[in-house]
mmCIF file of C-alpha atoms and ligand atoms in Angstrom:
data_model
loop_
_atom_site.group_PDB
_atom_site.id
_atom_site.type_symbol
_atom_site.label_atom_id
_atom_site.label_comp_id
_atom_site.label_asym_id
_atom_site.label_seq_id
_atom_site.Cartn_x
_atom_site.Cartn_y
_atom_site.Cartn_z
ATOM 1 C CA MET A 1 14.856 -17.408 0.742
ATOM 2 C CA PRO A 2 16.252 -13.865 1.213
ATOM 3 C CA LEU A 3 14.179 -10.709 0.712
ATOM 4 C CA VAL A 4 13.271 -10.356 -2.961
ATOM 5 C CA THR A 5 12.637 -7.404 -5.256
ATOM 6 C CA THR A 6 9.209 -6.993 -6.827
ATOM 7 C CA LYS A 7 10.444 -7.715 -10.350
ATOM 8 C CA GLU A 8 9.438 -11.351 -10.647
ATOM 9 C CA MET A 9 6.338 -10.891 -8.463
ATOM 10 C CA PHE A 10 5.052 -8.181 -10.796
ATOM 11 C CA GLU A 11 5.810 -10.147 -13.958
ATOM 12 C CA LYS A 12 3.768 -13.072 -12.651
ATOM 13 C CA ALA A 13 1.015 -10.824 -11.307
ATOM 14 C CA TYR A 14 0.680 -8.956 -14.597
ATOM 15 C CA LYS A 15 0.389 -12.169 -16.588
ATOM 16 C CA GLY A 16 -1.785 -13.884 -13.982
ATOM 17 C CA GLY A 17 -4.359 -11.092 -13.610
ATOM 18 C CA TYR A 18 -3.855 -10.518 -9.909
ATOM 19 C CA ALA A 19 -2.070 -7.991 -7.666
ATOM 20 C CA ILE A 20 0.318 -8.194 -4.724
ATOM 21 C CA GLY A 21 -0.758 -6.610 -1.436
ATOM 22 C CA ALA A 22 1.549 -3.940 -0.053
ATOM 23 C CA PHE A 23 0.769 -3.601 3.628
ATOM 24 C CA ASN A 24 2.305 -1.001 5.947
ATOM 25 C CA VAL A 25 4.182 -2.238 8.993
ATOM 26 C CA ASN A 26 4.993 -0.391 12.204
ATOM 27 C CA ASN A 27 5.495 -3.034 14.897
ATOM 28 C CA MET A 28 5.835 -6.742 15.563
ATOM 29 C CA GLU A 29 2.134 -7.592 15.838
ATOM 30 C CA ILE A 30 1.395 -5.922 12.505
ATOM 31 C CA VAL A 31 4.246 -7.803 10.790
ATOM 32 C CA GLN A 32 3.061 -11.073 12.322
ATOM 33 C CA GLY A 33 -0.626 -10.587 11.508
ATOM 34 C CA ILE A 34 0.128 -9.822 7.856
ATOM 35 C CA THR A 35 2.711 -12.534 7.333
ATOM 36 C CA GLU A 36 0.713 -15.262 9.082
ATOM 37 C CA ALA A 37 -2.184 -14.524 6.727
ATOM 38 C CA ALA A 38 0.078 -14.636 3.665
ATOM 39 C CA LYS A 39 1.665 -17.859 4.829
ATOM 40 C CA GLU A 40 -1.679 -19.609 5.353
ATOM 41 C CA LEU A 41 -2.743 -18.575 1.854
ATOM 42 C CA ASN A 42 0.676 -19.048 0.211
ATOM 43 C CA ALA A 43 0.629 -15.478 -1.112
ATOM 44 C CA PRO A 44 3.580 -13.322 -2.218
ATOM 45 C CA LEU A 45 3.889 -10.185 -0.131
ATOM 46 C CA ILE A 46 5.211 -6.628 -0.006
ATOM 47 C CA LEU A 47 5.811 -5.191 3.449
ATOM 48 C CA GLN A 48 6.192 -1.442 3.288
ATOM 49 C CA VAL A 49 7.645 1.062 5.691
ATOM 50 C CA SER A 50 6.815 4.766 5.632
ATOM 51 C CA LYS A 51 9.094 7.572 6.775
ATOM 52 C CA GLY A 52 6.854 7.816 9.847
ATOM 53 C CA ALA A 53 7.109 4.096 10.565
ATOM 54 C CA ARG A 54 10.883 4.303 10.363
ATOM 55 C CA ALA A 55 10.871 7.254 12.756
ATOM 56 C CA TYR A 56 8.516 5.382 15.105
ATOM 57 C CA ALA A 57 10.060 1.927 15.176
ATOM 58 C CA ASN A 58 13.636 2.462 13.916
ATOM 59 C CA HIS A 59 15.087 1.098 10.689
ATOM 60 C CA THR A 60 16.956 -1.808 12.281
ATOM 61 C CA TYR A 61 13.989 -3.058 14.308
ATOM 62 C CA LEU A 62 11.752 -3.075 11.249
ATOM 63 C CA MET A 63 14.433 -4.693 9.116
ATOM 64 C CA LYS A 64 14.943 -7.476 11.649
ATOM 65 C CA LEU A 65 11.198 -8.033 12.111
ATOM 66 C CA VAL A 66 10.809 -8.440 8.367
ATOM 67 C CA GLU A 67 13.843 -10.744 8.195
ATOM 68 C CA ALA A 68 12.210 -12.825 10.923
ATOM 69 C CA ALA A 69 9.033 -12.996 8.844
ATOM 70 C CA VAL A 70 11.024 -14.254 5.852
ATOM 71 C CA ILE A 71 12.533 -17.015 7.995
ATOM 72 C CA GLU A 72 9.207 -17.950 9.590
ATOM 73 C CA THR A 73 7.157 -18.006 6.383
ATOM 74 C CA GLY A 74 9.599 -18.962 3.611
ATOM 75 C CA LEU A 75 7.536 -16.668 1.365
ATOM 76 C CA PRO A 76 8.858 -14.287 -1.305
ATOM 77 C CA ILE A 77 8.702 -10.971 0.590
ATOM 78 C CA ALA A 78 9.831 -7.564 -0.692
ATOM 79 C CA LEU A 79 10.683 -4.786 1.762
ATOM 80 C CA HIS A 80 9.628 -1.450 0.320
ATOM 81 C CA LEU A 81 9.970 2.205 1.316
ATOM 82 C CA ASP A 82 6.511 3.798 1.061
ATOM 83 C CA HIS A 83 6.352 7.454 -0.063
ATOM 84 C CA GLY A 84 10.060 8.255 0.047
ATOM 85 C CA ASP A 85 10.253 12.036 -0.228
ATOM 86 C CA SER A 86 13.962 12.607 -0.851
ATOM 87 C CA PHE A 87 16.998 11.039 -2.466
ATOM 88 C CA GLU A 88 18.669 10.814 0.958
ATOM 89 C CA LEU A 89 15.790 8.815 2.492
ATOM 90 C CA CYS A 90 15.713 6.426 -0.472
ATOM 91 C CA LYS A 91 19.491 6.026 -0.346
ATOM 92 C CA SER A 92 19.407 5.292 3.363
ATOM 93 C CA CYS A 93 16.810 2.527 2.842
ATOM 94 C CA ILE A 94 18.719 1.089 -0.118
ATOM 95 C CA ASP A 95 21.965 1.086 1.876
ATOM 96 C CA GLY A 96 20.081 -0.433 4.814
ATOM 97 C CA GLY A 97 18.781 -3.493 2.962
ATOM 98 C CA PHE A 98 15.386 -2.567 1.466
ATOM 99 C CA THR A 99 14.750 -4.264 -1.877
ATOM 100 C CA SER A 100 12.366 -1.639 -3.243
ATOM 101 C CA VAL A 101 11.828 2.092 -2.735
ATOM 102 C CA MET A 102 9.193 4.580 -3.755
ATOM 103 C CA ILE A 103 10.260 8.085 -4.634
ATOM 104 C CA ASP A 104 7.117 10.182 -4.415
ATOM 105 C CA ALA A 105 7.854 13.398 -6.275
ATOM 106 C CA SER A 106 4.297 13.620 -7.580
ATOM 107 C CA ALA A 107 3.712 17.033 -6.006
ATOM 108 C CA LYS A 108 6.589 18.488 -8.027
ATOM 109 C CA SER A 109 6.480 19.664 -11.636
ATOM 110 C CA PHE A 110 6.714 16.999 -14.355
ATOM 111 C CA GLU A 111 10.356 17.889 -15.051
ATOM 112 C CA ASP A 112 11.367 17.981 -11.371
ATOM 113 C CA ASN A 113 9.550 14.691 -10.746
ATOM 114 C CA ILE A 114 11.519 13.126 -13.604
ATOM 115 C CA ALA A 115 14.852 14.522 -12.382
ATOM 116 C CA LEU A 116 14.480 13.325 -8.784
ATOM 117 C CA THR A 117 13.035 9.957 -9.799
ATOM 118 C CA ARG A 118 15.893 9.386 -12.235
ATOM 119 C CA GLN A 119 18.467 10.224 -9.542
ATOM 120 C CA VAL A 120 16.927 7.595 -7.231
ATOM 121 C CA VAL A 121 16.619 5.042 -10.056
ATOM 122 C CA ASP A 122 20.303 5.374 -10.979
ATOM 123 C CA TYR A 123 21.410 4.760 -7.388
ATOM 124 C CA ALA A 124 18.857 1.997 -6.752
ATOM 125 C CA HIS A 125 19.612 0.051 -9.915
ATOM 126 C CA ASP A 126 23.345 0.183 -9.162
ATOM 127 C CA HIS A 127 22.459 -1.590 -5.904
ATOM 128 C CA GLY A 128 19.966 -4.145 -7.268
ATOM 129 C CA VAL A 129 16.946 -2.294 -5.865
ATOM 130 C CA VAL A 130 13.751 -1.460 -7.783
ATOM 131 C CA VAL A 131 11.947 1.891 -7.795
ATOM 132 C CA GLU A 132 8.280 2.875 -7.752
ATOM 133 C CA ALA A 133 7.502 6.404 -8.927
ATOM 134 C CA GLU A 134 4.259 8.400 -8.940
ATOM 135 C CA LEU A 135 2.577 10.503 -11.553
ATOM 136 C CA GLY A 136 -0.625 12.390 -10.758
ATOM 137 C CA THR A 137 -1.880 13.139 -7.269
ATOM 138 C CA LEU A 138 -4.511 11.072 -5.522
ATOM 139 C CA ALA A 139 -8.013 12.441 -5.444
ATOM 140 C CA GLY A 140 -8.817 14.665 -2.477
ATOM 141 C CA ILE A 141 -10.819 13.589 0.513
ATOM 142 C CA GLU A 142 -13.523 16.208 -0.147
ATOM 143 C CA ASP A 143 -16.209 15.179 -2.565
ATOM 144 C CA GLU A 144 -17.191 18.856 -2.978
ATOM 145 C CA VAL A 145 -14.299 19.233 -5.435
ATOM 146 C CA ASN A 146 -15.548 20.417 -8.803
ATOM 147 C CA VAL A 147 -14.980 18.126 -11.771
ATOM 148 C CA SER A 148 -12.173 20.047 -13.434
ATOM 149 C CA GLU A 149 -10.156 20.211 -10.216
ATOM 150 C CA GLU A 150 -10.852 16.562 -9.669
ATOM 151 C CA ASP A 151 -9.868 15.710 -13.213
ATOM 152 C CA SER A 152 -6.644 17.645 -12.940
ATOM 153 C CA SER A 153 -5.474 15.370 -10.111
ATOM 154 C CA TYR A 154 -5.866 12.207 -12.186
ATOM 155 C CA THR A 155 -2.820 10.849 -13.976
ATOM 156 C CA ARG A 156 -2.718 11.988 -17.606
ATOM 157 C CA PRO A 157 -2.210 8.868 -19.752
ATOM 158 C CA GLU A 158 -0.444 10.955 -22.389
ATOM 159 C CA ASP A 159 2.407 11.597 -19.891
ATOM 160 C CA VAL A 160 3.175 8.053 -18.777
ATOM 161 C CA GLN A 161 5.341 6.802 -21.647
ATOM 162 C CA GLU A 162 7.712 9.757 -21.564
ATOM 163 C CA PHE A 163 7.865 9.579 -17.766
ATOM 164 C CA VAL A 164 8.766 5.900 -17.670
ATOM 165 C CA GLU A 165 11.246 6.162 -20.539
ATOM 166 C CA ARG A 166 13.067 9.120 -19.030
ATOM 167 C CA THR A 167 13.108 7.878 -15.427
ATOM 168 C CA GLN A 168 13.552 4.149 -16.062
ATOM 169 C CA CYS A 169 11.382 3.488 -12.995
ATOM 170 C CA ASP A 170 10.239 -0.109 -12.430
ATOM 171 C CA SER A 171 6.605 0.554 -11.515
ATOM 172 C CA LEU A 172 4.288 3.543 -11.567
ATOM 173 C CA ALA A 173 1.687 4.694 -9.047
ATOM 174 C CA ILE A 174 -1.189 6.465 -10.760
ATOM 175 C CA ALA A 175 -4.140 8.500 -9.532
ATOM 176 C CA ILE A 176 -7.451 7.107 -10.775
ATOM 177 C CA GLY A 177 -9.801 7.868 -7.903
ATOM 178 C CA THR A 178 -8.395 6.315 -4.743
ATOM 179 C CA SER A 179 -7.360 8.493 -1.811
ATOM 180 C CA HIS A 180 -5.344 8.046 1.363
ATOM 181 C CA GLY A 181 -6.561 7.558 4.913
ATOM 182 C CA ALA A 182 -9.752 6.480 6.678
ATOM 183 C CA TYR A 183 -11.708 9.654 5.825
ATOM 184 C CA LYS A 184 -12.110 9.303 2.090
ATOM 185 C CA PHE A 185 -15.584 9.904 0.676
ATOM 186 C CA LYS A 186 -18.882 10.763 2.367
ATOM 187 C CA PRO A 187 -21.311 7.895 3.026
ATOM 188 C CA GLY A 188 -24.079 7.978 0.443
ATOM 189 C CA THR A 189 -21.725 9.053 -2.352
ATOM 190 C CA ASP A 190 -20.642 6.648 -5.060
ATOM 191 C CA PRO A 191 -16.834 6.717 -5.362
ATOM 192 C CA LYS A 192 -15.570 5.170 -8.577
ATOM 193 C CA LEU A 193 -12.234 4.068 -9.958
ATOM 194 C CA ARG A 194 -11.451 5.549 -13.370
ATOM 195 C CA LEU A 195 -10.784 2.205 -15.036
ATOM 196 C CA ASP A 196 -10.894 3.996 -18.376
ATOM 197 C CA ILE A 197 -7.719 5.898 -17.422
ATOM 198 C CA LEU A 198 -6.112 2.653 -16.251
ATOM 199 C CA GLU A 199 -7.004 1.040 -19.569
ATOM 200 C CA GLU A 200 -5.433 3.911 -21.488
ATOM 201 C CA VAL A 201 -2.270 3.778 -19.336
ATOM 202 C CA GLU A 202 -2.081 0.030 -19.950
ATOM 203 C CA ARG A 203 -2.417 0.574 -23.709
ATOM 204 C CA ARG A 204 0.485 3.028 -23.676
ATOM 205 C CA LEU A 205 2.682 0.939 -21.338
ATOM 206 C CA PRO A 206 1.969 -2.681 -22.224
ATOM 207 C CA GLY A 207 3.320 -5.122 -19.632
ATOM 208 C CA PHE A 208 4.358 -2.353 -17.227
ATOM 209 C CA PRO A 209 3.315 -2.764 -13.556
ATOM 210 C CA ILE A 210 0.942 -0.128 -12.204
ATOM 211 C CA VAL A 211 0.446 0.654 -8.504
ATOM 212 C CA LEU A 212 -2.630 1.837 -6.620
ATOM 213 C CA HIS A 213 -2.249 3.756 -3.378
ATOM 214 C CA GLY A 214 -5.064 4.675 -1.006
ATOM 215 C CA SER A 215 -6.834 1.375 -1.571
ATOM 216 C CA SER A 216 -8.424 0.780 1.819
ATOM 217 C CA SER A 217 -12.181 0.476 1.509
ATOM 218 C CA VAL A 218 -13.041 1.528 5.094
ATOM 219 C CA PRO A 219 -15.309 -1.416 6.019
ATOM 220 C CA GLN A 220 -18.258 0.065 7.864
ATOM 221 C CA GLU A 221 -18.488 -2.716 10.442
ATOM 222 C CA PHE A 222 -15.102 -1.709 11.858
ATOM 223 C CA VAL A 223 -16.015 1.971 12.069
ATOM 224 C CA LYS A 224 -19.242 0.873 13.806
ATOM 225 C CA THR A 225 -17.339 -1.311 16.312
ATOM 226 C CA ILE A 226 -14.924 1.523 17.064
ATOM 227 C CA ASN A 227 -17.783 3.963 17.649
ATOM 228 C CA GLU A 228 -19.769 1.476 19.754
ATOM 229 C CA ASN A 229 -16.766 1.049 21.984
ATOM 230 C CA GLY A 230 -15.934 4.611 22.874
ATOM 231 C CA GLY A 231 -14.569 5.869 19.549
ATOM 232 C CA ASN A 232 -15.753 8.885 17.625
ATOM 233 C CA MET A 233 -14.967 8.389 13.961
ATOM 234 C CA PRO A 234 -16.946 10.325 11.379
ATOM 235 C CA GLY A 235 -18.579 8.196 8.697
ATOM 236 C CA ALA A 236 -16.564 7.673 5.532
ATOM 237 C CA ILE A 237 -16.316 5.156 2.724
ATOM 238 C CA GLY A 238 -13.652 4.100 0.230
ATOM 239 C CA ILE A 239 -13.621 2.679 -3.291
ATOM 240 C CA PRO A 240 -15.676 -0.559 -3.218
ATOM 241 C CA GLU A 241 -13.545 -3.693 -3.174
ATOM 242 C CA GLU A 242 -15.096 -5.119 -6.377
ATOM 243 C CA GLN A 243 -13.664 -2.195 -8.336
ATOM 244 C CA LEU A 244 -10.187 -2.756 -6.886
ATOM 245 C CA ARG A 245 -10.527 -6.414 -7.838
ATOM 246 C CA MET A 246 -11.172 -5.338 -11.426
ATOM 247 C CA ALA A 247 -8.054 -3.138 -11.388
ATOM 248 C CA ALA A 248 -6.023 -6.093 -10.049
ATOM 249 C CA LYS A 249 -7.119 -8.115 -13.068
ATOM 250 C CA MET A 250 -5.799 -5.345 -15.314
ATOM 251 C CA ALA A 251 -2.316 -3.723 -15.188
ATOM 252 C CA VAL A 252 -2.390 -3.034 -11.444
ATOM 253 C CA CYS A 253 0.211 -5.294 -9.824
ATOM 254 C CA LYS A 254 0.553 -3.650 -6.386
ATOM 255 C CA ILE A 255 -2.259 -2.438 -4.139
ATOM 256 C CA ASN A 256 -1.426 -0.430 -1.014
ATOM 257 C CA ILE A 257 -3.516 -1.032 2.081
ATOM 258 C CA ASP A 258 -2.851 0.494 5.471
ATOM 259 C CA SER A 259 -5.950 2.172 6.906
ATOM 260 C CA ASP A 260 -8.126 -0.966 6.826
ATOM 261 C CA LEU A 261 -5.525 -2.783 8.928
ATOM 262 C CA ARG A 262 -5.444 0.119 11.384
ATOM 263 C CA LEU A 263 -9.244 0.046 11.617
ATOM 264 C CA ALA A 264 -9.331 -3.719 12.170
ATOM 265 C CA MET A 265 -6.701 -3.584 14.901
ATOM 266 C CA THR A 266 -8.193 -0.556 16.638
ATOM 267 C CA ALA A 267 -11.741 -1.972 16.555
ATOM 268 C CA SER A 268 -10.503 -5.168 18.132
ATOM 269 C CA ILE A 269 -8.559 -3.412 20.880
ATOM 270 C CA ARG A 270 -11.384 -0.992 21.687
ATOM 271 C CA GLN A 271 -13.812 -3.872 21.939
ATOM 272 C CA TYR A 272 -11.385 -5.824 24.100
ATOM 273 C CA PHE A 273 -11.004 -2.999 26.591
ATOM 274 C CA ASN A 274 -14.739 -2.430 26.732
ATOM 275 C CA GLU A 275 -15.287 -6.107 27.546
ATOM 276 C CA HIS A 276 -12.298 -6.399 29.903
ATOM 277 C CA PRO A 277 -11.878 -3.054 31.665
ATOM 278 C CA ASP A 278 -9.695 -4.626 34.348
ATOM 279 C CA HIS A 279 -7.076 -6.113 31.977
ATOM 280 C CA PHE A 280 -3.698 -4.487 31.586
ATOM 281 C CA ASP A 281 -1.331 -7.076 30.081
ATOM 282 C CA PRO A 282 -0.509 -5.800 26.550
ATOM 283 C CA ARG A 283 -0.463 -9.354 25.226
ATOM 284 C CA GLN A 284 -4.139 -9.684 26.089
ATOM 285 C CA TYR A 285 -5.205 -6.912 23.713
ATOM 286 C CA LEU A 286 -2.357 -6.940 21.186
ATOM 287 C CA GLY A 287 -2.990 -10.641 20.533
ATOM 288 C CA PRO A 288 -6.576 -10.059 19.328
ATOM 289 C CA GLY A 289 -5.338 -6.949 17.482
ATOM 290 C CA ARG A 290 -2.843 -9.111 15.603
ATOM 291 C CA GLU A 291 -5.552 -11.681 14.842
ATOM 292 C CA ALA A 292 -7.839 -8.925 13.487
ATOM 293 C CA ILE A 293 -5.078 -7.822 11.118
ATOM 294 C CA LYS A 294 -4.568 -11.411 10.004
ATOM 295 C CA GLN A 295 -8.248 -11.857 9.144
ATOM 296 C CA MET A 296 -8.339 -8.540 7.271
ATOM 297 C CA VAL A 297 -5.255 -9.462 5.223
ATOM 298 C CA LYS A 298 -6.693 -12.898 4.388
ATOM 299 C CA HIS A 299 -9.842 -11.224 3.138
ATOM 300 C CA LYS A 300 -7.840 -8.770 0.983
ATOM 301 C CA ILE A 301 -5.659 -11.543 -0.461
ATOM 302 C CA VAL A 302 -8.650 -13.634 -1.514
ATOM 303 C CA ASP A 303 -11.318 -11.058 -2.383
ATOM 304 C CA VAL A 304 -9.365 -8.023 -3.625
ATOM 305 C CA LEU A 305 -5.882 -9.080 -4.746
ATOM 306 C CA GLY A 306 -6.476 -12.628 -5.979
ATOM 307 C CA CYS A 307 -2.886 -13.613 -5.114
ATOM 308 C CA ASP A 308 -3.663 -16.620 -2.895
ATOM 309 C CA GLY A 309 -1.641 -19.663 -3.927
ATOM 310 C CA LYS A 310 0.721 -17.533 -6.068
ATOM 311 C CA ALA A 311 3.857 -17.534 -3.881
HETATM 312 O O1 LIG B 1 0.118 6.340 2.688
HETATM 313 C C1 LIG B 1 0.594 6.376 3.817
HETATM 314 C C2 LIG B 1 0.577 5.196 4.706
HETATM 315 O O2 LIG B 1 -0.729 4.911 5.144
HETATM 316 C C3 LIG B 1 1.549 5.382 5.843
HETATM 317 O O3 LIG B 1 1.070 6.273 6.773
HETATM 318 O O4 LIG B 1 2.868 7.975 7.080
HETATM 319 O O5 LIG B 1 1.149 7.519 8.877
HETATM 320 O O6 LIG B 1 2.947 5.853 8.391
HETATM 321 P P1 LIG B 1 2.081 6.950 7.855
HETATM 322 P P1 LIG B 2 -4.920 3.600 2.643
HETATM 323 O O1 LIG B 2 -4.843 4.784 3.564
HETATM 324 O O2 LIG B 2 -6.137 3.675 1.781
HETATM 325 O O3 LIG B 2 -4.818 2.318 3.374
HETATM 326 O O4 LIG B 2 -3.657 3.688 1.642
HETATM 327 C C1 LIG B 2 -2.395 3.273 2.073
HETATM 328 C C2 LIG B 2 -1.319 3.694 1.145
HETATM 329 O O5 LIG B 2 -1.534 4.111 0.020
HETATM 330 C C3 LIG B 2 0.070 3.573 1.632
HETATM 331 O O6 LIG B 2 0.979 4.104 0.716
HETATM 332 ZN ZN1 LIG B 3 0.228 5.748 -0.420
#
């Protein structure tokens, strides 16, 4: 099976009340850890590449690693550009074989976001590629933000219909309380997803696939392992996984997870070096790092996304 777009995946996910995991890839061990997990659980998969990943690993290397994963797993896999910030970057990924791109013009005005998104959509659709757009900006990392500032960063449900109609995008990332990175909310706080906003978006866009970014939950045991093995990460928590599971049962069809994979891999490697200070063969520590990613992805597929057995 060649690389697929997300069209059919999202249709099935919407109807089936589950979401597809979109995991960021930067090197071979990350691709292998993710795809081995998906294969064992027969789960559909989105592998996504950021601008930074492309700069780090090179377009062709990533493309070929993902093609290898398709051959090895036989799974439906979409290759997606994460947070494309320009028409040129999206075009380059479309021309280079990606099956899905995100144009993230969410920091621009409503009209400028529509114009740039539409430009990418026109080019992408001419080439059989689907487009994710974003409306609203993810909540900030600081929990000191006052309510009105916080509210203003959430997606406004009253904007979504016009945005989708005018851009013709294929999926929409919305801001309902998640945030990017491993330093999200302070421990002891109670971060919540605004499922009421999601419900209202769903009412206005029935059947339309919604995307959640910033959906790592920052499992505390990994932060603890990192800090017990020479790391120095400040405490932080994410949106609890049960709430993401609820969103996956609603209109959310794609859930982006990167930081939790980074934490799992880093915790494993730090622990490995602490226990084996004399080792220096990269396979000795990258192997357990890959296995840690695999276990994390299996957990997300079963407990957060609910897409096991859906390939
Ligand atoms: O949302 C961003 C992803 O976690 C990718 O991060 O830009 O450091 O590759 P990156
Ligand atoms: P996390 O940093 O929460 O893993 O989010 C990743 C993401 O949204 C990639 O686009
Ligand atoms: Zn993101």
